[in-house]
């Protein structure tokens, strides 16, 4: 459930950013529904922190393995 929650949260954020918070009809992409974007960002902050920590740990593991192989 933990991994599924992280994956679903990232997918929902990307889809919402693309379809809900960006104006698609104009020549330049504009941010719309700014208040809703702030609320979603505030509510998903703990999940984004977990995603960032896991990405950092994953990068350190990959880097350690890469360096161990090439050492």
PDB file of N, CA and C in Angstrom:
ATOM      1  N   UNK A   1       0.803  -1.207   0.000  1.00  0.00           N
ATOM      2  CA  UNK A   1       0.000   0.000   0.000  1.00  0.00           C
ATOM      3  C   UNK A   1       0.850   1.278   0.000  1.00  0.00           C
ATOM      4  N   UNK A   2       2.011   1.235   0.660  1.00  0.00           N
ATOM      5  CA  UNK A   2       2.864   2.418   0.719  1.00  0.00           C
ATOM      6  C   UNK A   2       3.346   2.817  -0.662  1.00  0.00           C
ATOM      7  N   UNK A   3       3.871   1.857  -1.401  1.00  0.00           N
ATOM      8  CA  UNK A   3       4.377   2.153  -2.740  1.00  0.00           C
ATOM      9  C   UNK A   3       3.251   2.554  -3.672  1.00  0.00           C
ATOM     10  N   UNK A   4       2.116   1.893  -3.533  1.00  0.00           N
ATOM     11  CA  UNK A   4       0.972   2.222  -4.370  1.00  0.00           C
ATOM     12  C   UNK A   4       0.500   3.652  -4.103  1.00  0.00           C
ATOM     13  N   UNK A   5       0.502   4.058  -2.846  1.00  0.00           N
ATOM     14  CA  UNK A   5       0.113   5.425  -2.496  1.00  0.00           C
ATOM     15  C   UNK A   5       1.041   6.437  -3.145  1.00  0.00           C
ATOM     16  N   UNK A   6       2.337   6.185  -3.102  1.00  0.00           N
ATOM     17  CA  UNK A   6       3.290   7.107  -3.709  1.00  0.00           C
ATOM     18  C   UNK A   6       3.110   7.191  -5.222  1.00  0.00           C
ATOM     19  N   UNK A   7       2.934   6.056  -5.858  1.00  0.00           N
ATOM     20  CA  UNK A   7       2.777   6.027  -7.312  1.00  0.00           C
ATOM     21  C   UNK A   7       1.484   6.736  -7.722  1.00  0.00           C
ATOM     22  N   UNK A   8       0.398   6.454  -7.025  1.00  0.00           N
ATOM     23  CA  UNK A   8      -0.883   7.083  -7.350  1.00  0.00           C
ATOM     24  C   UNK A   8      -0.811   8.591  -7.126  1.00  0.00           C
ATOM     25  N   UNK A   9      -0.155   9.023  -6.052  1.00  0.00           N
ATOM     26  CA  UNK A   9      -0.040  10.456  -5.773  1.00  0.00           C
ATOM     27  C   UNK A   9       0.738  11.176  -6.867  1.00  0.00           C
ATOM     28  N   UNK A  10       1.814  10.590  -7.332  1.00  0.00           N
ATOM     29  CA  UNK A  10       2.607  11.211  -8.396  1.00  0.00           C
ATOM     30  C   UNK A  10       1.811  11.267  -9.700  1.00  0.00           C
ATOM     31  N   UNK A  11       1.106  10.202 -10.016  1.00  0.00           N
ATOM     32  CA  UNK A  11       0.302  10.187 -11.243  1.00  0.00           C
ATOM     33  C   UNK A  11      -0.823  11.214 -11.167  1.00  0.00           C
ATOM     34  N   UNK A  12      -1.496  11.287 -10.023  1.00  0.00           N
ATOM     35  CA  UNK A  12      -2.584  12.254  -9.860  1.00  0.00           C
ATOM     36  C   UNK A  12      -2.056  13.681  -9.978  1.00  0.00           C
ATOM     37  N   UNK A  13      -0.896  13.955  -9.392  1.00  0.00           N
ATOM     38  CA  UNK A  13      -0.325  15.299  -9.488  1.00  0.00           C
ATOM     39  C   UNK A  13       0.003  15.656 -10.927  1.00  0.00           C
ATOM     40  N   UNK A  14       0.601  14.743 -11.651  1.00  0.00           N
ATOM     41  CA  UNK A  14       0.955  15.025 -13.043  1.00  0.00           C
ATOM     42  C   UNK A  14      -0.280  15.234 -13.906  1.00  0.00           C
ATOM     43  N   UNK A  15      -1.287  14.393 -13.731  1.00  0.00           N
ATOM     44  CA  UNK A  15      -2.510  14.550 -14.515  1.00  0.00           C
ATOM     45  C   UNK A  15      -3.242  15.838 -14.153  1.00  0.00           C
ATOM     46  N   UNK A  16      -3.315  16.145 -12.865  1.00  0.00           N
ATOM     47  CA  UNK A  16      -3.983  17.388 -12.454  1.00  0.00           C
ATOM     48  C   UNK A  16      -3.242  18.603 -12.982  1.00  0.00           C
ATOM     49  N   UNK A  17      -1.926  18.570 -12.932  1.00  0.00           N
ATOM     50  CA  UNK A  17      -1.151  19.702 -13.434  1.00  0.00           C
ATOM     51  C   UNK A  17      -1.362  19.881 -14.933  1.00  0.00           C
ATOM     52  N   UNK A  18      -1.449  18.789 -15.651  1.00  0.00           N
ATOM     53  CA  UNK A  18      -1.579  18.883 -17.098  1.00  0.00           C
ATOM     54  C   UNK A  18      -2.982  19.281 -17.538  1.00  0.00           C
ATOM     55  N   UNK A  19      -3.993  18.678 -16.917  1.00  0.00           N
ATOM     56  CA  UNK A  19      -5.360  18.883 -17.398  1.00  0.00           C
ATOM     57  C   UNK A  19      -6.165  19.894 -16.594  1.00  0.00           C
ATOM     58  N   UNK A  20      -5.837  20.108 -15.335  1.00  0.00           N
ATOM     59  CA  UNK A  20      -6.663  20.966 -14.506  1.00  0.00           C
ATOM     60  C   UNK A  20      -6.064  22.352 -14.275  1.00  0.00           C
ATOM     61  N   UNK A  21      -4.763  22.431 -14.099  1.00  0.00           N
ATOM     62  CA  UNK A  21      -4.152  23.682 -13.664  1.00  0.00           C
ATOM     63  C   UNK A  21      -3.481  24.473 -14.780  1.00  0.00           C
ATOM     64  N   UNK A  22      -3.395  23.917 -15.975  1.00  0.00           N
ATOM     65  CA  UNK A  22      -2.815  24.644 -17.101  1.00  0.00           C
ATOM     66  C   UNK A  22      -3.893  24.923 -18.141  1.00  0.00           C
ATOM     67  N   UNK A  23      -3.943  26.162 -18.584  1.00  0.00           N
ATOM     68  CA  UNK A  23      -4.887  26.554 -19.637  1.00  0.00           C
ATOM     69  C   UNK A  23      -4.331  26.070 -20.970  1.00  0.00           C
ATOM     70  N   UNK A  24      -5.084  25.267 -21.680  1.00  0.00           N
ATOM     71  CA  UNK A  24      -4.598  24.648 -22.914  1.00  0.00           C
ATOM     72  C   UNK A  24      -5.001  25.432 -24.165  1.00  0.00           C
ATOM     73  N   UNK A  25      -5.976  26.324 -24.084  1.00  0.00           N
ATOM     74  CA  UNK A  25      -6.519  26.957 -25.273  1.00  0.00           C
ATOM     75  C   UNK A  25      -5.716  28.152 -25.771  1.00  0.00           C
ATOM     76  N   UNK A  26      -4.965  28.760 -24.900  1.00  0.00           N
ATOM     77  CA  UNK A  26      -4.230  29.960 -25.299  1.00  0.00           C
ATOM     78  C   UNK A  26      -2.907  29.591 -25.969  1.00  0.00           C
ATOM     79  N   UNK A  27      -2.265  30.576 -26.577  1.00  0.00           N
ATOM     80  CA  UNK A  27      -0.981  30.329 -27.235  1.00  0.00           C
ATOM     81  C   UNK A  27       0.104  30.007 -26.219  1.00  0.00           C
ATOM     82  N   UNK A  28       0.113  30.755 -25.114  1.00  0.00           N
ATOM     83  CA  UNK A  28       1.053  30.462 -24.036  1.00  0.00           C
ATOM     84  C   UNK A  28       0.309  29.708 -22.950  1.00  0.00           C
ATOM     85  N   UNK A  29       0.974  28.728 -22.356  1.00  0.00           N
ATOM     86  CA  UNK A  29       0.330  27.989 -21.279  1.00  0.00           C
ATOM     87  C   UNK A  29       0.280  28.858 -20.039  1.00  0.00           C
ATOM     88  N   UNK A  30      -0.902  28.985 -19.470  1.00  0.00           N
ATOM     89  CA  UNK A  30      -1.101  29.819 -18.294  1.00  0.00           C
ATOM     90  C   UNK A  30      -1.588  28.959 -17.143  1.00  0.00           C
ATOM     91  N   UNK A  31      -1.208  29.350 -15.952  1.00  0.00           N
ATOM     92  CA  UNK A  31      -1.662  28.670 -14.756  1.00  0.00           C
ATOM     93  C   UNK A  31      -3.051  29.175 -14.392  1.00  0.00           C
ATOM     94  N   UNK A  32      -4.000  28.252 -14.304  1.00  0.00           N
ATOM     95  CA  UNK A  32      -5.352  28.606 -13.896  1.00  0.00           C
ATOM     96  C   UNK A  32      -5.689  27.825 -12.632  1.00  0.00           C
ATOM     97  N   UNK A  33      -6.760  28.181 -11.985  1.00  0.00           N
ATOM     98  CA  UNK A  33      -7.187  27.513 -10.756  1.00  0.00           C
ATOM     99  C   UNK A  33      -6.061  27.516  -9.728  1.00  0.00           C
ATOM    100  N   UNK A  34      -5.456  28.659  -9.546  1.00  0.00           N
ATOM    101  CA  UNK A  34      -4.293  28.781  -8.682  1.00  0.00           C
ATOM    102  C   UNK A  34      -4.610  28.396  -7.234  1.00  0.00           C
ATOM    103  N   UNK A  35      -5.778  28.771  -6.762  1.00  0.00           N
ATOM    104  CA  UNK A  35      -6.139  28.448  -5.382  1.00  0.00           C
ATOM    105  C   UNK A  35      -6.247  26.937  -5.192  1.00  0.00           C
ATOM    106  N   UNK A  36      -6.850  26.245  -6.140  1.00  0.00           N
ATOM    107  CA  UNK A  36      -6.947  24.785  -6.062  1.00  0.00           C
ATOM    108  C   UNK A  36      -5.561  24.152  -6.123  1.00  0.00           C
ATOM    109  N   UNK A  37      -4.673  24.698  -6.941  1.00  0.00           N
ATOM    110  CA  UNK A  37      -3.310  24.187  -7.013  1.00  0.00           C
ATOM    111  C   UNK A  37      -2.599  24.331  -5.672  1.00  0.00           C
ATOM    112  N   UNK A  38      -2.774  25.476  -5.008  1.00  0.00           N
ATOM    113  CA  UNK A  38      -2.151  25.675  -3.701  1.00  0.00           C
ATOM    114  C   UNK A  38      -2.698  24.696  -2.667  1.00  0.00           C
ATOM    115  N   UNK A  39      -3.990  24.446  -2.710  1.00  0.00           N
ATOM    116  CA  UNK A  39      -4.591  23.501  -1.762  1.00  0.00           C
ATOM    117  C   UNK A  39      -4.069  22.090  -2.004  1.00  0.00           C
ATOM    118  N   UNK A  40      -4.015  21.668  -3.260  1.00  0.00           N
ATOM    119  CA  UNK A  40      -3.515  20.324  -3.585  1.00  0.00           C
ATOM    120  C   UNK A  40      -2.048  20.195  -3.191  1.00  0.00           C
ATOM    121  N   UNK A  41      -1.260  21.224  -3.455  1.00  0.00           N
ATOM    122  CA  UNK A  41       0.158  21.199  -3.088  1.00  0.00           C
ATOM    123  C   UNK A  41       0.320  21.091  -1.577  1.00  0.00           C
ATOM    124  N   UNK A  42      -0.480  21.825  -0.834  1.00  0.00           N
ATOM    125  CA  UNK A  42      -0.416  21.792   0.627  1.00  0.00           C
ATOM    126  C   UNK A  42      -0.803  20.415   1.160  1.00  0.00           C
ATOM    127  N   UNK A  43      -1.853  19.842   0.616  1.00  0.00           N
ATOM    128  CA  UNK A  43      -2.324  18.549   1.107  1.00  0.00           C
ATOM    129  C   UNK A  43      -1.381  17.400   0.740  1.00  0.00           C
ATOM    130  N   UNK A  44      -0.704  17.509  -0.388  1.00  0.00           N
ATOM    131  CA  UNK A  44       0.182  16.424  -0.827  1.00  0.00           C
ATOM    132  C   UNK A  44       1.643  16.643  -0.427  1.00  0.00           C
ATOM    133  N   UNK A  45       1.912  17.652   0.388  1.00  0.00           N
ATOM    134  CA  UNK A  45       3.289  17.929   0.795  1.00  0.00           C
ATOM    135  C   UNK A  45       3.945  16.745   1.500  1.00  0.00           C
ATOM    136  N   UNK A  46       3.300  16.070   2.466  1.00  0.00           N
ATOM    137  CA  UNK A  46       3.972  14.925   3.116  1.00  0.00           C
ATOM    138  C   UNK A  46       4.308  13.807   2.134  1.00  0.00           C
ATOM    139  N   UNK A  47       3.444  13.563   1.175  1.00  0.00           N
ATOM    140  CA  UNK A  47       3.732  12.522   0.187  1.00  0.00           C
ATOM    141  C   UNK A  47       4.893  12.944  -0.697  1.00  0.00           C
ATOM    142  N   UNK A  48       4.947  14.236  -1.057  1.00  0.00           N
ATOM    143  CA  UNK A  48       6.068  14.718  -1.864  1.00  0.00           C
ATOM    144  C   UNK A  48       7.384  14.630  -1.105  1.00  0.00           C
ATOM    145  N   UNK A  49       7.355  14.840   0.198  1.00  0.00           N
ATOM    146  CA  UNK A  49       8.567  14.681   1.004  1.00  0.00           C
ATOM    147  C   UNK A  49       9.014  13.226   0.975  1.00  0.00           C
ATOM    148  N   UNK A  50       8.095  12.292   1.129  1.00  0.00           N
ATOM    149  CA  UNK A  50       8.446  10.869   1.064  1.00  0.00           C
ATOM    150  C   UNK A  50       9.011  10.488  -0.304  1.00  0.00           C
ATOM    151  N   UNK A  51       8.411  11.006  -1.361  1.00  0.00           N
ATOM    152  CA  UNK A  51       8.921  10.721  -2.708  1.00  0.00           C
ATOM    153  C   UNK A  51      10.338  11.264  -2.854  1.00  0.00           C
ATOM    154  N   UNK A  52      10.595  12.468  -2.345  1.00  0.00           N
ATOM    155  CA  UNK A  52      11.934  13.045  -2.426  1.00  0.00           C
ATOM    156  C   UNK A  52      12.961  12.265  -1.640  1.00  0.00           C
ATOM    157  N   UNK A  53      12.600  11.832  -0.437  1.00  0.00           N
ATOM    158  CA  UNK A  53      13.524  11.040   0.386  1.00  0.00           C
ATOM    159  C   UNK A  53      13.827   9.709  -0.292  1.00  0.00           C
ATOM    160  N   UNK A  54      12.795   9.055  -0.805  1.00  0.00           N
ATOM    161  CA  UNK A  54      13.019   7.776  -1.483  1.00  0.00           C
ATOM    162  C   UNK A  54      13.861   7.949  -2.748  1.00  0.00           C
ATOM    163  N   UNK A  55      13.641   9.022  -3.479  1.00  0.00           N
ATOM    164  CA  UNK A  55      14.459   9.267  -4.665  1.00  0.00           C
ATOM    165  C   UNK A  55      15.909   9.507  -4.283  1.00  0.00           C
ATOM    166  N   UNK A  56      16.148  10.238  -3.192  1.00  0.00           N
ATOM    167  CA  UNK A  56      17.519  10.468  -2.730  1.00  0.00           C
ATOM    168  C   UNK A  56      18.203   9.187  -2.287  1.00  0.00           C
ATOM    169  N   UNK A  57      17.481   8.357  -1.538  1.00  0.00           N
ATOM    170  CA  UNK A  57      18.048   7.071  -1.093  1.00  0.00           C
ATOM    171  C   UNK A  57      18.330   6.184  -2.295  1.00  0.00           C
ATOM    172  N   UNK A  58      17.403   6.153  -3.242  1.00  0.00           N
ATOM    173  CA  UNK A  58      17.604   5.331  -4.437  1.00  0.00           C
ATOM    174  C   UNK A  58      18.828   5.796  -5.224  1.00  0.00           C
ATOM    175  N   UNK A  59      19.036   7.100  -5.337  1.00  0.00           N
ATOM    176  CA  UNK A  59      20.221   7.620  -6.029  1.00  0.00           C
ATOM    177  C   UNK A  59      21.501   7.238  -5.308  1.00  0.00           C
ATOM    178  N   UNK A  60      21.488   7.266  -3.984  1.00  0.00           N
ATOM    179  CA  UNK A  60      22.686   6.864  -3.231  1.00  0.00           C
ATOM    180  C   UNK A  60      22.972   5.377  -3.404  1.00  0.00           C
ATOM    181  N   UNK A  61      21.934   4.541  -3.429  1.00  0.00           N
ATOM    182  CA  UNK A  61      22.127   3.103  -3.631  1.00  0.00           C
ATOM    183  C   UNK A  61      22.693   2.831  -5.018  1.00  0.00           C
ATOM    184  N   UNK A  62      22.121   3.450  -6.026  1.00  0.00           N
ATOM    185  CA  UNK A  62      22.616   3.261  -7.396  1.00  0.00           C
ATOM    186  C   UNK A  62      24.054   3.752  -7.518  1.00  0.00           C
ATOM    187  N   UNK A  63      24.341   4.907  -6.920  1.00  0.00           N
ATOM    188  CA  UNK A  63      25.694   5.450  -6.980  1.00  0.00           C
ATOM    189  C   UNK A  63      26.679   4.534  -6.263  1.00  0.00           C
ATOM    190  N   UNK A  64      26.286   3.999  -5.114  1.00  0.00           N
ATOM    191  CA  UNK A  64      27.160   3.075  -4.380  1.00  0.00           C
ATOM    192  C   UNK A  64      27.429   1.819  -5.164  1.00  0.00           C
ATOM    193  N   UNK A  65      26.400   1.262  -5.790  1.00  0.00           N
ATOM    194  CA  UNK A  65      26.592   0.064  -6.601  1.00  0.00           C
ATOM    195  C   UNK A  65      27.481   0.348  -7.811  1.00  0.00           C
ATOM    196  N   UNK A  66      27.254   1.480  -8.454  1.00  0.00           N
ATOM    197  CA  UNK A  66      28.061   1.874  -9.610  1.00  0.00           C
ATOM    198  C   UNK A  66      29.521   2.028  -9.225  1.00  0.00           C
ATOM    199  N   UNK A  67      29.761   2.693  -8.099  1.00  0.00           N
ATOM    200  CA  UNK A  67      31.135   2.910  -7.648  1.00  0.00           C
ATOM    201  C   UNK A  67      31.788   1.605  -7.196  1.00  0.00           C
ATOM    202  N   UNK A  68      31.029   0.723  -6.578  1.00  0.00           N
ATOM    203  CA  UNK A  68      31.588  -0.567  -6.155  1.00  0.00           C
ATOM    204  C   UNK A  68      31.986  -1.412  -7.359  1.00  0.00           C
ATOM    205  N   UNK A  69      31.175  -1.373  -8.391  1.00  0.00           N
ATOM    206  CA  UNK A  69      31.501  -2.153  -9.607  1.00  0.00           C
ATOM    207  C   UNK A  69      32.731  -1.582 -10.288  1.00  0.00           C
ATOM    208  N   UNK A  70      32.853  -0.246 -10.326  1.00  0.00           N
ATOM    209  CA  UNK A  70      33.961   0.359 -11.046  1.00  0.00           C
ATOM    210  C   UNK A  70      35.192   0.591 -10.178  1.00  0.00           C
ATOM    211  N   UNK A  71      35.118   0.205  -8.934  1.00  0.00           N
ATOM    212  CA  UNK A  71      36.269   0.367  -8.056  1.00  0.00           C
ATOM    213  C   UNK A  71      37.270  -0.718  -8.359  1.00  0.00           C
TER     214      UNK A  71
END
